Short mmCIF file of C-alpha atoms in Angstrom, two decimals:
data_model
loop_
_atom_site.label_atom_id
_atom_site.label_comp_id
_atom_site.label_asym_id
_atom_site.label_seq_id
_atom_site.Cartn_x
_atom_site.Cartn_y
_atom_site.Cartn_z
CA MET C 1 -0.35 -138.37 147.64
CA ILE C 2 -2.49 -135.27 147.90
CA ILE C 3 -5.14 -136.72 150.19
CA SER C 4 -5.33 -134.70 153.37
CA ARG C 5 -2.95 -135.92 156.11
CA PHE C 6 -0.93 -138.20 153.82
CA GLY C 7 1.17 -135.82 151.71
CA GLU C 8 4.70 -136.39 150.45
CA THR C 9 5.76 -137.63 153.87
CA GLY C 10 3.13 -140.35 153.75
CA GLN C 11 4.22 -141.35 150.28
CA GLN C 12 7.84 -141.56 151.42
CA LYS C 13 6.81 -143.75 154.34
CA LEU C 14 5.00 -146.05 151.93
CA LYS C 15 8.03 -146.18 149.67
CA ALA C 16 10.21 -147.23 152.62
CA ALA C 17 7.74 -149.84 153.86
CA HIS C 18 8.13 -153.59 153.70
CA VAL C 19 4.81 -155.46 153.67
CA VAL C 20 4.36 -159.23 153.69
CA VAL C 21 1.24 -160.52 151.96
CA ALA C 22 0.82 -164.08 153.22
CA GLY C 23 -1.22 -165.86 150.55
CA ILE C 24 -1.78 -164.38 147.14
CA GLY C 25 -5.30 -165.65 146.49
CA GLY C 26 -8.70 -164.02 146.94
CA LEU C 27 -7.62 -161.65 149.70
CA GLY C 28 -3.97 -161.29 148.76
CA SER C 29 -4.74 -160.32 145.15
CA PRO C 30 -6.68 -157.11 145.89
CA ALA C 31 -4.62 -156.32 148.99
CA SER C 32 -1.29 -156.52 147.15
CA SER C 33 -2.69 -154.72 144.08
CA TYR C 34 -3.74 -151.68 146.08
CA LEU C 35 -0.51 -151.73 148.08
CA ALA C 36 1.51 -151.83 144.87
CA ALA C 37 -0.57 -149.09 143.26
CA ALA C 38 -0.22 -146.96 146.40
CA GLY C 39 3.57 -147.27 146.15
CA ALA C 40 4.38 -149.61 149.03
CA GLY C 41 8.07 -149.95 148.23
CA HIS C 42 8.76 -153.57 149.13
CA LEU C 43 6.22 -156.38 148.98
CA THR C 44 7.02 -159.95 149.92
CA ILE C 45 4.33 -162.28 148.63
CA ILE C 46 4.20 -165.83 149.95
CA ASP C 47 2.21 -168.73 148.51
CA SER C 48 2.98 -172.39 147.87
CA GLN C 49 0.16 -173.03 145.42
CA ARG C 50 -0.25 -172.99 141.67
CA VAL C 51 -3.10 -171.23 139.88
CA GLU C 52 -6.20 -173.35 139.25
CA LEU C 53 -9.12 -172.53 136.97
CA SER C 54 -11.48 -172.44 139.97
CA ASN C 55 -9.41 -169.63 141.51
CA LEU C 56 -10.14 -167.13 138.78
CA ASN C 57 -13.52 -165.90 140.07
CA ARG C 58 -11.81 -164.10 142.93
CA GLN C 59 -8.01 -164.25 142.62
CA VAL C 60 -7.90 -161.37 140.20
CA LEU C 61 -4.12 -161.21 139.84
CA HIS C 62 -4.24 -164.58 138.09
CA TRP C 63 -5.63 -164.92 134.61
CA GLU C 64 -6.52 -167.82 132.30
CA PRO C 65 -3.01 -168.12 130.80
CA ASP C 66 -1.62 -168.40 134.35
CA VAL C 67 -3.37 -171.69 135.17
CA GLY C 68 -0.69 -174.14 136.30
CA ARG C 69 1.87 -171.43 137.10
CA SER C 70 2.94 -170.58 140.64
CA LYS C 71 0.73 -167.90 142.13
CA VAL C 72 3.70 -165.88 143.36
CA LYS C 73 5.26 -165.76 139.89
CA SER C 74 1.95 -164.85 138.28
CA ALA C 75 1.32 -162.13 140.86
CA THR C 76 4.84 -160.71 140.72
CA GLU C 77 4.50 -160.05 136.99
CA LYS C 78 1.22 -158.18 137.42
CA LEU C 79 2.35 -156.20 140.47
CA THR C 80 5.61 -155.04 138.92
CA ALA C 81 3.81 -154.18 135.68
CA MET C 82 1.40 -152.12 137.80
CA ASN C 83 4.23 -150.25 139.50
CA SER C 84 7.80 -150.68 138.26
CA ASN C 85 9.15 -148.62 141.18
CA ILE C 86 8.43 -151.24 143.79
CA LYS C 87 10.36 -154.36 144.74
CA VAL C 88 8.43 -157.63 144.89
CA ASP C 89 9.94 -160.71 146.49
CA ALA C 90 8.19 -163.94 145.56
CA ILE C 91 8.40 -166.74 148.10
CA PHE C 92 7.12 -170.06 146.74
CA GLU C 93 6.87 -171.77 150.12
CA GLN C 94 4.30 -173.01 152.57
CA ILE C 95 4.31 -171.05 155.81
CA THR C 96 5.32 -173.35 158.68
CA SER C 97 6.44 -173.05 162.28
CA GLU C 98 10.00 -173.45 160.98
CA ASN C 99 10.02 -170.52 158.55
CA VAL C 100 7.37 -168.15 159.93
CA ASP C 101 9.80 -166.07 161.98
CA ARG C 102 12.23 -165.70 159.07
CA LEU C 103 9.36 -164.59 156.84
CA THR C 104 7.87 -162.01 159.21
CA LYS C 105 10.66 -160.66 161.39
CA GLY C 106 11.57 -157.03 160.81
CA VAL C 107 8.80 -156.23 158.33
CA ASP C 108 6.38 -153.33 158.82
CA VAL C 109 3.05 -155.13 158.34
CA VAL C 110 1.82 -158.65 157.60
CA VAL C 111 -1.42 -159.01 155.62
CA ASP C 112 -3.41 -162.22 156.17
CA GLY C 113 -4.32 -163.71 152.81
CA MET C 114 -4.55 -167.28 154.09
CA ASP C 115 -7.39 -169.73 153.60
CA ASN C 116 -6.91 -171.71 156.83
CA TYR C 117 -6.71 -171.06 160.56
CA PRO C 118 -3.67 -173.17 161.51
CA THR C 119 -1.48 -170.92 159.33
CA ARG C 120 -3.30 -167.79 160.49
CA TYR C 121 -2.55 -168.80 164.08
CA LEU C 122 1.13 -169.32 163.20
CA LEU C 123 1.25 -165.83 161.69
CA ASN C 124 -0.65 -164.37 164.65
CA GLU C 125 1.87 -165.86 167.08
CA ALA C 126 4.91 -164.86 165.00
CA CYS C 127 3.64 -161.31 164.62
CA ALA C 128 3.05 -161.06 168.37
CA ARG C 129 6.51 -162.49 169.06
CA ASN C 130 8.24 -160.24 166.54
CA ARG C 131 6.06 -157.22 167.29
CA VAL C 132 4.72 -156.82 163.78
CA PRO C 133 1.17 -155.57 163.03
CA PHE C 134 -1.02 -158.29 161.53
CA ILE C 135 -4.10 -157.50 159.47
CA HIS C 136 -6.49 -160.43 159.65
CA GLY C 137 -9.07 -161.06 156.98
CA ALA C 138 -11.25 -164.04 156.06
CA VAL C 139 -14.22 -164.67 153.76
CA GLU C 140 -16.88 -167.18 152.84
CA GLY C 141 -19.84 -166.77 150.56
CA LEU C 142 -20.90 -163.15 150.90
CA VAL C 143 -19.50 -162.73 154.43
CA GLY C 144 -16.13 -161.32 155.34
CA GLN C 145 -14.35 -160.39 158.55
CA LEU C 146 -11.48 -158.03 159.27
CA MET C 147 -9.44 -157.11 162.33
CA THR C 148 -6.14 -155.31 162.78
CA ILE C 149 -3.86 -156.74 165.44
CA LEU C 150 -1.21 -154.50 166.92
CA PRO C 151 1.50 -156.01 169.11
CA GLY C 152 0.99 -154.83 172.65
CA GLY C 153 -1.97 -152.72 171.63
CA GLY C 154 -5.11 -154.79 171.53
CA PRO C 155 -6.57 -158.27 171.23
CA CYS C 156 -4.97 -160.83 168.93
CA LEU C 157 -6.63 -163.36 166.62
CA LYS C 158 -6.76 -165.98 169.40
CA CYS C 159 -8.55 -163.51 171.68
CA ALA C 160 -11.25 -163.15 169.03
CA ILE C 161 -11.39 -166.62 167.48
CA PRO C 162 -10.03 -169.36 169.73
CA ASN C 163 -11.12 -172.33 167.61
CA GLU C 164 -10.82 -172.79 163.90
CA PRO C 165 -14.08 -173.16 161.99
CA PRO C 166 -14.78 -176.68 160.72
CA LYS C 167 -12.65 -177.73 157.78
CA LYS C 168 -14.51 -178.02 154.50
CA PRO C 169 -13.36 -179.36 151.15
CA CYS C 170 -13.76 -175.87 149.73
CA PHE C 171 -15.12 -172.51 150.76
CA PRO C 172 -17.53 -171.16 148.16
CA VAL C 173 -16.84 -167.45 147.80
CA LEU C 174 -18.44 -164.80 145.66
CA GLY C 175 -15.39 -163.13 144.17
CA ALA C 176 -16.40 -159.63 145.17
CA THR C 177 -16.37 -160.59 148.88
CA PRO C 178 -12.57 -160.98 149.17
CA GLY C 179 -12.40 -157.96 146.87
CA VAL C 180 -14.07 -155.91 149.61
CA ILE C 181 -12.08 -157.38 152.50
CA GLY C 182 -8.74 -157.40 150.64
CA CYS C 183 -9.12 -153.72 149.75
CA LEU C 184 -9.89 -152.92 153.39
CA GLN C 185 -6.79 -154.86 154.45
CA ALA C 186 -4.70 -152.72 152.06
CA MET C 187 -6.30 -149.62 153.53
CA GLU C 188 -5.48 -150.69 157.07
CA ALA C 189 -1.87 -151.43 156.03
CA ILE C 190 -1.52 -148.02 154.37
CA LYS C 191 -2.96 -146.30 157.45
CA LEU C 192 -0.56 -148.11 159.77
CA ILE C 193 2.46 -147.34 157.59
CA THR C 194 1.61 -143.67 157.25
CA GLY C 195 0.27 -143.23 160.77
CA VAL C 196 -2.98 -141.82 159.47
CA GLY C 197 -6.39 -142.61 160.93
CA GLU C 198 -7.65 -145.07 163.53
CA PRO C 199 -6.84 -148.74 162.90
CA LEU C 200 -9.42 -151.47 163.40
CA VAL C 201 -7.99 -152.58 166.73
CA GLY C 202 -10.22 -154.20 169.34
CA ARG C 203 -13.02 -154.32 166.82
CA MET C 204 -13.84 -157.04 164.34
CA LEU C 205 -15.58 -155.78 161.24
CA ILE C 206 -18.14 -158.19 159.81
CA PHE C 207 -19.22 -157.52 156.25
CA ASN C 208 -22.37 -159.25 155.07
CA GLY C 209 -22.99 -158.79 151.36
CA MET C 210 -26.31 -160.62 151.62
CA ASP C 211 -27.94 -157.68 153.38
CA MET C 212 -25.10 -155.25 152.58
CA THR C 213 -24.20 -154.42 156.15
CA PHE C 214 -20.98 -153.62 157.92
CA ASP C 215 -21.04 -154.35 161.66
CA GLU C 216 -18.46 -154.18 164.37
CA ILE C 217 -17.99 -156.67 167.16
CA LYS C 218 -16.11 -155.31 170.13
CA VAL C 219 -13.23 -157.62 171.08
CA ASN C 220 -11.26 -157.24 174.29
CA ARG C 221 -7.75 -158.46 174.86
CA ASP C 222 -7.54 -161.09 177.53
CA PRO C 223 -4.71 -161.04 180.05
CA SER C 224 -4.67 -164.84 180.10
CA CYS C 225 -4.35 -165.20 176.32
CA GLN C 226 -1.43 -167.52 175.62
CA VAL C 227 -0.38 -165.51 172.57
CA CYS C 228 -0.66 -161.87 173.60
CA GLY C 229 -1.60 -161.98 177.28
CA ARG C 230 1.88 -161.35 178.59
CA GLN C 231 2.82 -158.58 176.19
CA ASP C 232 3.40 -155.09 177.46
CA ARG C 233 0.67 -152.68 176.67
CA MET R 1 -33.78 -153.25 180.84
CA ALA R 2 -32.49 -156.32 179.06
CA VAL R 3 -29.56 -158.08 177.46
CA THR R 4 -28.85 -157.12 173.85
CA VAL R 5 -27.95 -160.01 171.53
CA LYS R 6 -26.33 -159.25 168.19
CA PHE R 7 -26.48 -161.86 165.45
CA PHE R 8 -23.96 -162.10 162.62
CA ALA R 9 -23.69 -163.97 159.32
CA GLY R 10 -25.55 -167.31 159.46
CA PHE R 11 -27.10 -166.50 162.83
CA ARG R 12 -28.73 -163.50 161.27
CA GLU R 13 -30.23 -165.76 158.61
CA ALA R 14 -31.39 -168.28 161.23
CA THR R 15 -33.13 -165.64 163.36
CA GLY R 16 -34.10 -163.13 160.69
CA LYS R 17 -32.83 -160.45 163.03
CA ILE R 18 -29.78 -158.25 163.32
CA GLN R 19 -30.23 -158.01 167.08
CA ASP R 20 -32.74 -158.75 169.77
CA SER R 21 -33.44 -157.65 173.29
CA ILE R 22 -33.93 -160.44 175.83
CA GLU R 23 -35.26 -159.99 179.33
CA GLY R 24 -35.27 -162.34 182.29
CA VAL R 25 -32.07 -164.29 181.59
CA ASN R 26 -29.31 -164.53 184.17
CA ASN R 27 -26.56 -166.41 182.36
CA VAL R 28 -25.48 -167.47 178.88
CA THR R 29 -27.15 -170.88 179.11
CA SER R 30 -30.52 -169.36 179.94
CA LEU R 31 -30.03 -166.82 177.17
CA LEU R 32 -29.38 -169.55 174.59
CA ASP R 33 -32.39 -171.52 175.86
CA GLU R 34 -34.56 -168.47 175.39
CA LEU R 35 -33.16 -167.84 171.91
CA VAL R 36 -33.88 -171.43 170.85
CA ARG R 37 -37.39 -171.10 172.28
CA ARG R 38 -37.91 -167.97 170.19
CA PHE R 39 -36.20 -168.97 166.96
CA GLY R 40 -36.57 -172.73 166.97
CA GLU R 41 -34.63 -175.63 165.53
CA LYS R 42 -33.01 -173.59 162.76
CA LEU R 43 -31.07 -171.68 165.38
CA ALA R 44 -30.51 -174.74 167.58
CA GLU R 45 -28.86 -176.56 164.68
CA ARG R 46 -26.38 -173.73 164.26
CA LEU R 47 -25.65 -173.52 167.97
CA TYR R 48 -25.44 -177.15 169.04
CA SER R 49 -23.80 -180.30 167.74
CA SER R 50 -26.48 -182.70 166.52
CA ASP R 51 -24.72 -185.65 168.23
CA THR R 52 -23.82 -184.29 171.64
CA ARG R 53 -26.14 -181.29 171.84
CA GLU R 54 -23.15 -179.35 173.15
CA LEU R 55 -22.38 -175.86 171.93
CA ARG R 56 -20.41 -176.14 168.69
CA LYS R 57 -16.77 -175.16 169.25
CA THR R 58 -16.92 -172.91 166.25
CA VAL R 59 -19.73 -170.77 167.60
CA ASN R 60 -18.11 -167.63 168.92
CA ILE R 61 -19.94 -165.91 171.73
CA LEU R 62 -18.56 -162.68 173.15
CA VAL R 63 -20.03 -161.01 176.24
CA ASN R 64 -19.14 -157.33 176.23
CA GLY R 65 -16.26 -158.16 173.86
CA ARG R 66 -14.82 -161.04 175.89
CA ARG R 67 -14.83 -164.68 174.87
CA LEU R 68 -16.76 -167.08 177.05
CA ASP R 69 -13.58 -169.14 177.54
CA PHE R 70 -12.08 -166.25 179.47
CA LEU R 71 -15.23 -165.80 181.53
CA GLN R 72 -17.26 -168.58 183.12
CA LYS R 73 -18.14 -170.29 179.85
CA LEU R 74 -21.84 -171.08 179.57
CA ASN R 75 -22.30 -170.15 183.23
CA THR R 76 -21.14 -166.60 182.53
CA PRO R 77 -23.63 -164.38 184.37
CA LEU R 78 -25.54 -161.74 182.42
CA LYS R 79 -26.95 -158.48 183.66
CA ASP R 80 -29.01 -155.69 182.16
CA GLU R 81 -27.31 -153.77 179.36
CA ASP R 82 -24.79 -156.54 178.64
CA VAL R 83 -24.13 -157.01 174.94
CA VAL R 84 -23.75 -160.55 173.62
CA ALA R 85 -22.41 -161.13 170.10
CA ILE R 86 -22.90 -164.49 168.38
CA PHE R 87 -20.97 -165.14 165.20
CA PRO R 88 -19.51 -168.00 163.19
CA PRO R 89 -16.03 -167.04 162.00
CA VAL R 90 -15.36 -167.55 158.30
CA ALA R 91 -12.18 -169.18 157.06
CA GLY R 92 -11.63 -168.69 153.33
CA GLY R 93 -9.14 -166.36 151.73
#
């Protein structure tokens, strides 16, 4: 990698890295693609769903012939075809309180590709407990949000968003929106792994494609937060 | 001197503004009252439940980066130069 400040050392760090992409849909597809293309050596992709036709506007790792197949199998084929030098572990499971520690413990970064807050909160808690960076992303319509959560280093997801948004039967999403946020999640993961740049900690980025703006909301960590409040700084 | 309010996503559509400067408010309740007075029912619908008229749980309000839950909720005092962010988190992935 000849970009300034990355170099061969950065590439080696990427090769040695283990990244979990939790959910291989609209966010997980671009995030894992750019991680694979960048040479992140070990990806674990987790998803319990099968590809549906309605996914294809945004879940760009899955194609028409993949409808009905498991998303992790479909994605693994594309990611390993993209970069044969990486290892991809496909986990066809739903993330639960029973398996979340096993799935996240000891990895370098967890990327949030989920479509619901209960599972995001499980990942947020597990990452805090196991001291793993967690890169939160979420989208709807033309709006996306992004925040990087470092154990012991800033606010967590609960500090920023204490209550889950109302459940809806589906979230209409313009496909390019998770494309934007998923790419930014990959960028944050690459930065954390290589130690380059300033991560998006203590700041939530809000992307609004409707007026094409990127804004930051300052978020402070709260000492009384039940998830991260007692962690050492 | 005033409080700066930043609107995000749907709140930006409801107000037609990215941010506004509000004078003469001393806590979050009085700020929201003033915002509803300025921007009308379209904003009120996004802020308050139509049944209970209570603030919707999914409306996130941060005062200088801190959630209202960790402050004094709607009674959280405001002073000049405070920055209030109002946003509805999105959920899809």
